[in-house]
């Protein structure tokens, strides 16, 4: 069965910290995605990746970066966390290029104090 | 950029009733997907319908797509309390990036 694992369910960090959110998929999927989900705003795409070492900006990349050194792992980095980055972060993967169903992790609820 | 918009934003029904959710979108698409999200969990893919399809079924789910009206509907028949969740439609953009754009979601409550 498809499995997308996010390293933390809940995370509390301080303003200005560098924050790493990790996501691992075990399905040999090519595509991986990072979203944030906020009440009233739905899911917004931050970054996605079609292959190792490849990344493309989504709709709201400012303040974030990503890393994909291995096919199964996609990391989201908050370079200098700010309170407006408090949110639920969702990682997803899909099999190959072209529109496919996306498989989601259970999310990381991140609070920046 | 929001592509799909679900309607209504919230729906409360009794177990056994049918639930219909609608999604409207703005630009031409290749396909449309529906997802479910239980409270505090990630999204789960329910069904994908391509732009050349008009209707698709999966168990108690029935999805329709009307590309001329740029709208889709998700029907859940004989609802159960376990169907209580938020439901999202997601679209790609024909000729554009392969990324999905999600609507804001619709909260369905099925009362036992």
mmCIF file of C-alpha atoms in Angstrom:
data_model
loop_
_atom_site.group_PDB
_atom_site.id
_atom_site.type_symbol
_atom_site.label_atom_id
_atom_site.label_comp_id
_atom_site.label_asym_id
_atom_site.label_seq_id
_atom_site.Cartn_x
_atom_site.Cartn_y
_atom_site.Cartn_z
ATOM 1 C CA UNK A 1 0.000 0.000 0.000
ATOM 2 C CA UNK A 2 1.049 3.564 -0.638
ATOM 3 C CA UNK A 3 2.817 5.251 2.257
ATOM 4 C CA UNK A 4 3.864 8.873 2.635
ATOM 5 C CA UNK A 5 5.441 9.594 5.990
ATOM 6 C CA UNK A 6 6.022 13.025 7.448
ATOM 7 C CA UNK A 7 8.590 13.101 10.205
ATOM 8 C CA UNK A 8 6.555 15.029 12.787
ATOM 9 C CA UNK A 9 2.831 15.419 13.441
ATOM 10 C CA UNK A 10 3.338 18.479 15.637
ATOM 11 C CA UNK A 11 6.257 20.877 15.775
ATOM 12 C CA UNK A 12 6.843 24.072 17.732
ATOM 13 C CA UNK A 13 9.667 26.397 16.757
ATOM 14 C CA UNK A 14 10.732 29.949 17.454
ATOM 15 C CA UNK A 15 10.820 32.944 15.142
ATOM 16 C CA UNK A 16 14.053 33.112 13.184
ATOM 17 C CA UNK A 17 14.881 29.412 13.505
ATOM 18 C CA UNK A 18 15.713 27.314 10.470
ATOM 19 C CA UNK A 19 13.102 24.565 10.286
ATOM 20 C CA UNK A 20 13.263 21.303 8.383
ATOM 21 C CA UNK A 21 10.179 19.277 7.526
ATOM 22 C CA UNK A 22 10.882 15.826 6.164
ATOM 23 C CA UNK A 23 8.770 13.641 3.927
ATOM 24 C CA UNK A 24 9.489 10.105 2.763
ATOM 25 C CA UNK A 25 7.533 7.984 0.301
ATOM 26 C CA UNK A 26 8.058 4.271 -0.228
ATOM 27 C CA UNK A 27 6.400 3.890 -3.628
ATOM 28 C CA UNK A 28 9.202 4.903 -6.001
ATOM 29 C CA UNK A 29 7.106 7.889 -7.073
ATOM 30 C CA UNK A 30 8.739 10.459 -9.310
ATOM 31 C CA UNK A 31 6.759 13.480 -8.180
ATOM 32 C CA UNK A 32 6.652 14.992 -4.728
ATOM 33 C CA UNK A 33 4.829 18.075 -3.473
ATOM 34 C CA UNK A 34 4.679 20.361 -0.456
ATOM 35 C CA UNK A 35 1.458 22.216 0.406
ATOM 36 C CA UNK A 36 0.350 24.347 3.268
ATOM 37 C CA UNK A 37 -3.237 24.295 4.446
ATOM 38 C CA UNK A 38 -4.857 27.216 6.233
ATOM 39 C CA UNK A 39 -8.488 27.713 7.269
ATOM 40 C CA UNK A 40 -10.463 29.468 4.560
ATOM 41 C CA UNK A 41 -7.593 29.241 2.081
ATOM 42 C CA UNK A 42 -7.519 25.533 1.306
ATOM 43 C CA UNK A 43 -4.337 23.889 0.062
ATOM 44 C CA UNK A 44 -1.683 26.019 -1.560
ATOM 45 C CA UNK A 45 1.307 24.572 -3.367
ATOM 46 C CA UNK A 46 4.686 25.677 -2.076
ATOM 47 C CA UNK A 47 7.140 23.617 -4.145
ATOM 48 C CA UNK A 48 7.179 20.423 -6.146
ATOM 49 C CA UNK A 49 9.754 18.137 -7.644
ATOM 50 C CA UNK A 50 9.670 15.874 -10.705
ATOM 51 C CA UNK A 51 12.949 14.133 -10.064
ATOM 52 C CA UNK A 52 15.971 13.999 -7.849
ATOM 53 C CA UNK A 53 17.631 17.388 -7.529
ATOM 54 C CA UNK A 54 14.818 19.001 -9.507
ATOM 55 C CA UNK A 55 12.464 21.524 -7.996
ATOM 56 C CA UNK A 56 9.851 23.946 -9.235
ATOM 57 C CA UNK A 57 8.139 26.788 -7.448
ATOM 58 C CA UNK A 58 4.490 26.538 -6.636
ATOM 59 C CA UNK A 59 2.134 29.372 -5.820
ATOM 60 C CA UNK A 60 3.670 30.513 -2.534
ATOM 61 C CA UNK A 61 7.423 29.709 -2.477
ATOM 62 C CA UNK A 62 8.551 32.845 -0.642
ATOM 63 C CA UNK A 63 10.290 32.066 2.623
ATOM 64 C CA UNK A 64 10.708 28.386 1.763
ATOM 65 C CA UNK A 65 13.219 26.179 0.004
ATOM 66 C CA UNK A 66 13.293 22.462 -0.728
ATOM 67 C CA UNK A 67 15.775 19.674 -1.152
ATOM 68 C CA UNK A 68 15.479 16.376 -2.974
ATOM 69 C CA UNK A 69 18.749 14.477 -2.807
ATOM 70 C CA UNK A 70 17.126 11.050 -2.988
ATOM 71 C CA UNK A 71 14.049 9.973 -4.899
ATOM 72 C CA UNK A 72 12.124 8.942 -1.806
ATOM 73 C CA UNK A 73 12.789 12.016 0.320
ATOM 74 C CA UNK A 74 11.600 15.596 -0.122
ATOM 75 C CA UNK A 75 12.475 18.178 2.501
ATOM 76 C CA UNK A 76 10.862 21.546 3.069
ATOM 77 C CA UNK A 77 13.052 24.197 4.680
ATOM 78 C CA UNK A 78 11.906 27.366 6.357
ATOM 79 C CA UNK A 79 15.032 29.476 6.137
ATOM 80 C CA UNK A 80 14.067 31.873 8.939
ATOM 81 C CA UNK A 81 10.744 30.929 10.455
ATOM 82 C CA UNK A 82 8.137 33.621 10.953
ATOM 83 C CA UNK A 83 4.804 33.562 12.752
ATOM 84 C CA UNK A 84 2.885 33.747 9.465
ATOM 85 C CA UNK A 85 4.325 30.358 8.581
ATOM 86 C CA UNK A 86 2.319 28.735 11.352
ATOM 87 C CA UNK A 87 0.219 26.262 9.419
ATOM 88 C CA UNK A 88 -0.512 22.642 8.559
ATOM 89 C CA UNK A 89 2.038 21.350 6.060
ATOM 90 C CA UNK A 90 1.134 18.446 3.810
ATOM 91 C CA UNK A 91 3.469 16.387 1.676
ATOM 92 C CA UNK A 92 2.224 14.379 -1.293
ATOM 93 C CA UNK A 93 3.618 12.176 -4.028
ATOM 94 C CA UNK A 94 2.423 10.872 -7.366
ATOM 95 C CA UNK A 95 3.686 8.152 -9.661
ATOM 96 C CA UNK A 96 5.070 9.907 -12.735
ATOM 97 C CA UNK A 97 4.732 13.040 -14.833
ATOM 98 C CA UNK A 98 1.286 13.867 -16.048
ATOM 99 C CA UNK A 99 -1.733 14.231 -13.872
ATOM 100 C CA UNK A 100 -1.968 11.385 -11.402
ATOM 101 C CA UNK A 101 -3.710 10.851 -8.085
ATOM 102 C CA UNK A 102 -1.644 12.304 -5.284
ATOM 103 C CA UNK A 103 -0.963 10.383 -2.090
ATOM 104 C CA UNK A 104 -0.712 12.467 1.044
ATOM 105 C CA UNK A 105 1.007 12.176 4.358
ATOM 106 C CA UNK A 106 -0.887 12.985 7.550
ATOM 107 C CA UNK A 107 0.594 16.449 7.803
ATOM 108 C CA UNK A 108 2.797 18.389 10.181
ATOM 109 C CA UNK A 109 1.103 21.043 12.284
ATOM 110 C CA UNK A 110 3.803 23.664 12.705
ATOM 111 C CA UNK A 111 3.572 26.483 15.226
ATOM 112 C CA UNK A 112 6.046 29.348 15.123
ATOM 113 C CA UNK A 113 6.191 31.304 18.367
ATOM 114 C CA UNK B 1 -4.432 30.767 -7.500
ATOM 115 C CA UNK B 2 -7.707 29.002 -6.719
ATOM 116 C CA UNK B 3 -9.156 27.025 -9.575
ATOM 117 C CA UNK B 4 -11.932 24.887 -8.095
ATOM 118 C CA UNK B 5 -14.550 26.208 -5.724
ATOM 119 C CA UNK B 6 -16.741 23.779 -3.823
ATOM 120 C CA UNK B 7 -20.371 24.488 -3.046
ATOM 121 C CA UNK B 8 -21.921 24.403 -0.507
ATOM 122 C CA UNK B 9 -19.152 25.154 1.947
ATOM 123 C CA UNK B 10 -20.840 23.018 4.581
ATOM 124 C CA UNK B 11 -23.530 20.363 4.488
ATOM 125 C CA UNK B 12 -25.194 18.471 7.316
ATOM 126 C CA UNK B 13 -27.365 15.445 6.585
ATOM 127 C CA UNK B 14 -28.731 12.339 8.261
ATOM 128 C CA UNK B 15 -27.263 8.901 7.801
ATOM 129 C CA UNK B 16 -28.762 7.169 4.795
ATOM 130 C CA UNK B 17 -29.390 10.380 2.871
ATOM 131 C CA UNK B 18 -27.518 11.312 -0.275
ATOM 132 C CA UNK B 19 -24.972 14.125 -0.276
ATOM 133 C CA UNK B 20 -24.208 16.222 -3.321
ATOM 134 C CA UNK B 21 -21.239 18.557 -3.553
ATOM 135 C CA UNK B 22 -20.488 20.825 -6.459
ATOM 136 C CA UNK B 23 -17.261 22.200 -7.831
ATOM 137 C CA UNK B 24 -16.861 25.025 -10.314
ATOM 138 C CA UNK B 25 -13.654 25.992 -12.035
ATOM 139 C CA UNK B 26 -12.496 28.754 -14.306
ATOM 140 C CA UNK B 27 -10.165 27.482 -17.046
ATOM 141 C CA UNK B 28 -10.063 24.472 -19.351
ATOM 142 C CA UNK B 29 -8.821 21.303 -17.705
ATOM 143 C CA UNK B 30 -7.446 17.871 -18.579
ATOM 144 C CA UNK B 31 -9.017 16.221 -15.584
ATOM 145 C CA UNK B 32 -10.630 16.833 -12.232
ATOM 146 C CA UNK B 33 -10.098 14.935 -9.017
ATOM 147 C CA UNK B 34 -11.978 14.650 -5.744
ATOM 148 C CA UNK B 35 -10.297 14.099 -2.398
ATOM 149 C CA UNK B 36 -11.508 13.497 1.151
ATOM 150 C CA UNK B 37 -9.826 14.697 4.332
ATOM 151 C CA UNK B 38 -10.736 13.374 7.734
ATOM 152 C CA UNK B 39 -10.108 15.715 10.644
ATOM 153 C CA UNK B 40 -6.418 16.020 11.424
ATOM 154 C CA UNK B 41 -5.348 13.727 8.586
ATOM 155 C CA UNK B 42 -3.997 14.043 5.086
ATOM 156 C CA UNK B 43 -6.079 13.975 1.933
ATOM 157 C CA UNK B 44 -7.209 10.739 0.378
ATOM 158 C CA UNK B 45 -7.812 10.464 -3.353
ATOM 159 C CA UNK B 46 -11.364 9.402 -4.210
ATOM 160 C CA UNK B 47 -11.824 9.596 -7.950
ATOM 161 C CA UNK B 48 -10.363 11.126 -11.113
ATOM 162 C CA UNK B 49 -12.486 12.092 -14.091
ATOM 163 C CA UNK B 50 -10.954 13.096 -17.409
ATOM 164 C CA UNK B 51 -12.204 15.972 -19.536
ATOM 165 C CA UNK B 52 -13.604 13.588 -22.156
ATOM 166 C CA UNK B 53 -15.660 11.699 -19.551
ATOM 167 C CA UNK B 54 -19.081 12.794 -18.349
ATOM 168 C CA UNK B 55 -19.700 10.447 -15.470
ATOM 169 C CA UNK B 56 -17.766 8.042 -13.319
ATOM 170 C CA UNK B 57 -18.712 5.697 -10.491
ATOM 171 C CA UNK B 58 -16.759 4.198 -7.635
ATOM 172 C CA UNK B 59 -18.750 2.291 -5.038
ATOM 173 C CA UNK B 60 -21.174 4.773 -3.448
ATOM 174 C CA UNK B 61 -19.532 7.696 -5.247
ATOM 175 C CA UNK B 62 -20.754 9.170 -8.481
ATOM 176 C CA UNK B 63 -18.919 12.028 -10.158
ATOM 177 C CA UNK B 64 -20.144 14.040 -13.107
ATOM 178 C CA UNK B 65 -18.265 16.555 -15.200
ATOM 179 C CA UNK B 66 -19.761 19.229 -17.420
ATOM 180 C CA UNK B 67 -16.930 20.948 -19.265
ATOM 181 C CA UNK B 68 -19.297 23.365 -21.001
ATOM 182 C CA UNK B 69 -20.376 24.705 -17.602
ATOM 183 C CA UNK B 70 -16.951 24.152 -16.038
ATOM 184 C CA UNK B 71 -18.480 22.265 -13.169
ATOM 185 C CA UNK B 72 -18.409 18.882 -11.479
ATOM 186 C CA UNK B 73 -20.508 17.228 -8.835
ATOM 187 C CA UNK B 74 -19.736 14.501 -6.324
ATOM 188 C CA UNK B 75 -22.669 12.431 -5.122
ATOM 189 C CA UNK B 76 -22.329 10.165 -2.110
ATOM 190 C CA UNK B 77 -25.265 7.792 -1.875
ATOM 191 C CA UNK B 78 -26.591 6.212 1.315
ATOM 192 C CA UNK B 79 -24.252 8.272 3.460
ATOM 193 C CA UNK B 80 -22.694 6.943 6.645
ATOM 194 C CA UNK B 81 -21.340 8.679 9.719
ATOM 195 C CA UNK B 82 -17.870 7.640 8.527
ATOM 196 C CA UNK B 83 -18.353 9.870 5.461
ATOM 197 C CA UNK B 84 -18.063 12.897 7.749
ATOM 198 C CA UNK B 85 -15.043 14.742 6.369
ATOM 199 C CA UNK B 86 -13.966 17.665 4.225
ATOM 200 C CA UNK B 87 -14.112 17.152 0.492
ATOM 201 C CA UNK B 88 -11.943 18.915 -2.061
ATOM 202 C CA UNK B 89 -11.974 19.136 -5.808
ATOM 203 C CA UNK B 90 -8.689 19.619 -7.618
ATOM 204 C CA UNK B 91 -7.971 20.510 -11.212
ATOM 205 C CA UNK B 92 -5.008 20.755 -13.484
ATOM 206 C CA UNK B 93 -4.860 23.328 -16.246
ATOM 207 C CA UNK B 94 -4.953 22.290 -19.872
ATOM 208 C CA UNK B 95 -1.749 23.351 -21.572
ATOM 209 C CA UNK B 96 -0.295 24.501 -18.301
ATOM 210 C CA UNK B 97 1.718 22.976 -15.522
ATOM 211 C CA UNK B 98 0.960 19.469 -14.344
ATOM 212 C CA UNK B 99 0.405 20.617 -10.795
ATOM 213 C CA UNK B 100 -3.019 20.392 -9.164
ATOM 214 C CA UNK B 101 -4.939 23.357 -7.873
ATOM 215 C CA UNK B 102 -7.252 22.593 -4.952
ATOM 216 C CA UNK B 103 -10.469 24.261 -3.944
ATOM 217 C CA UNK B 104 -11.017 25.455 -0.403
ATOM 218 C CA UNK B 105 -12.988 22.374 0.542
ATOM 219 C CA UNK B 106 -16.449 21.538 1.761
ATOM 220 C CA UNK B 107 -17.303 20.156 5.188
ATOM 221 C CA UNK B 108 -19.797 17.265 5.183
ATOM 222 C CA UNK B 109 -21.332 16.137 8.455
ATOM 223 C CA UNK B 110 -23.358 12.946 8.477
ATOM 224 C CA UNK B 111 -25.406 12.610 11.647
ATOM 225 C CA UNK B 112 -26.109 9.090 12.939
#
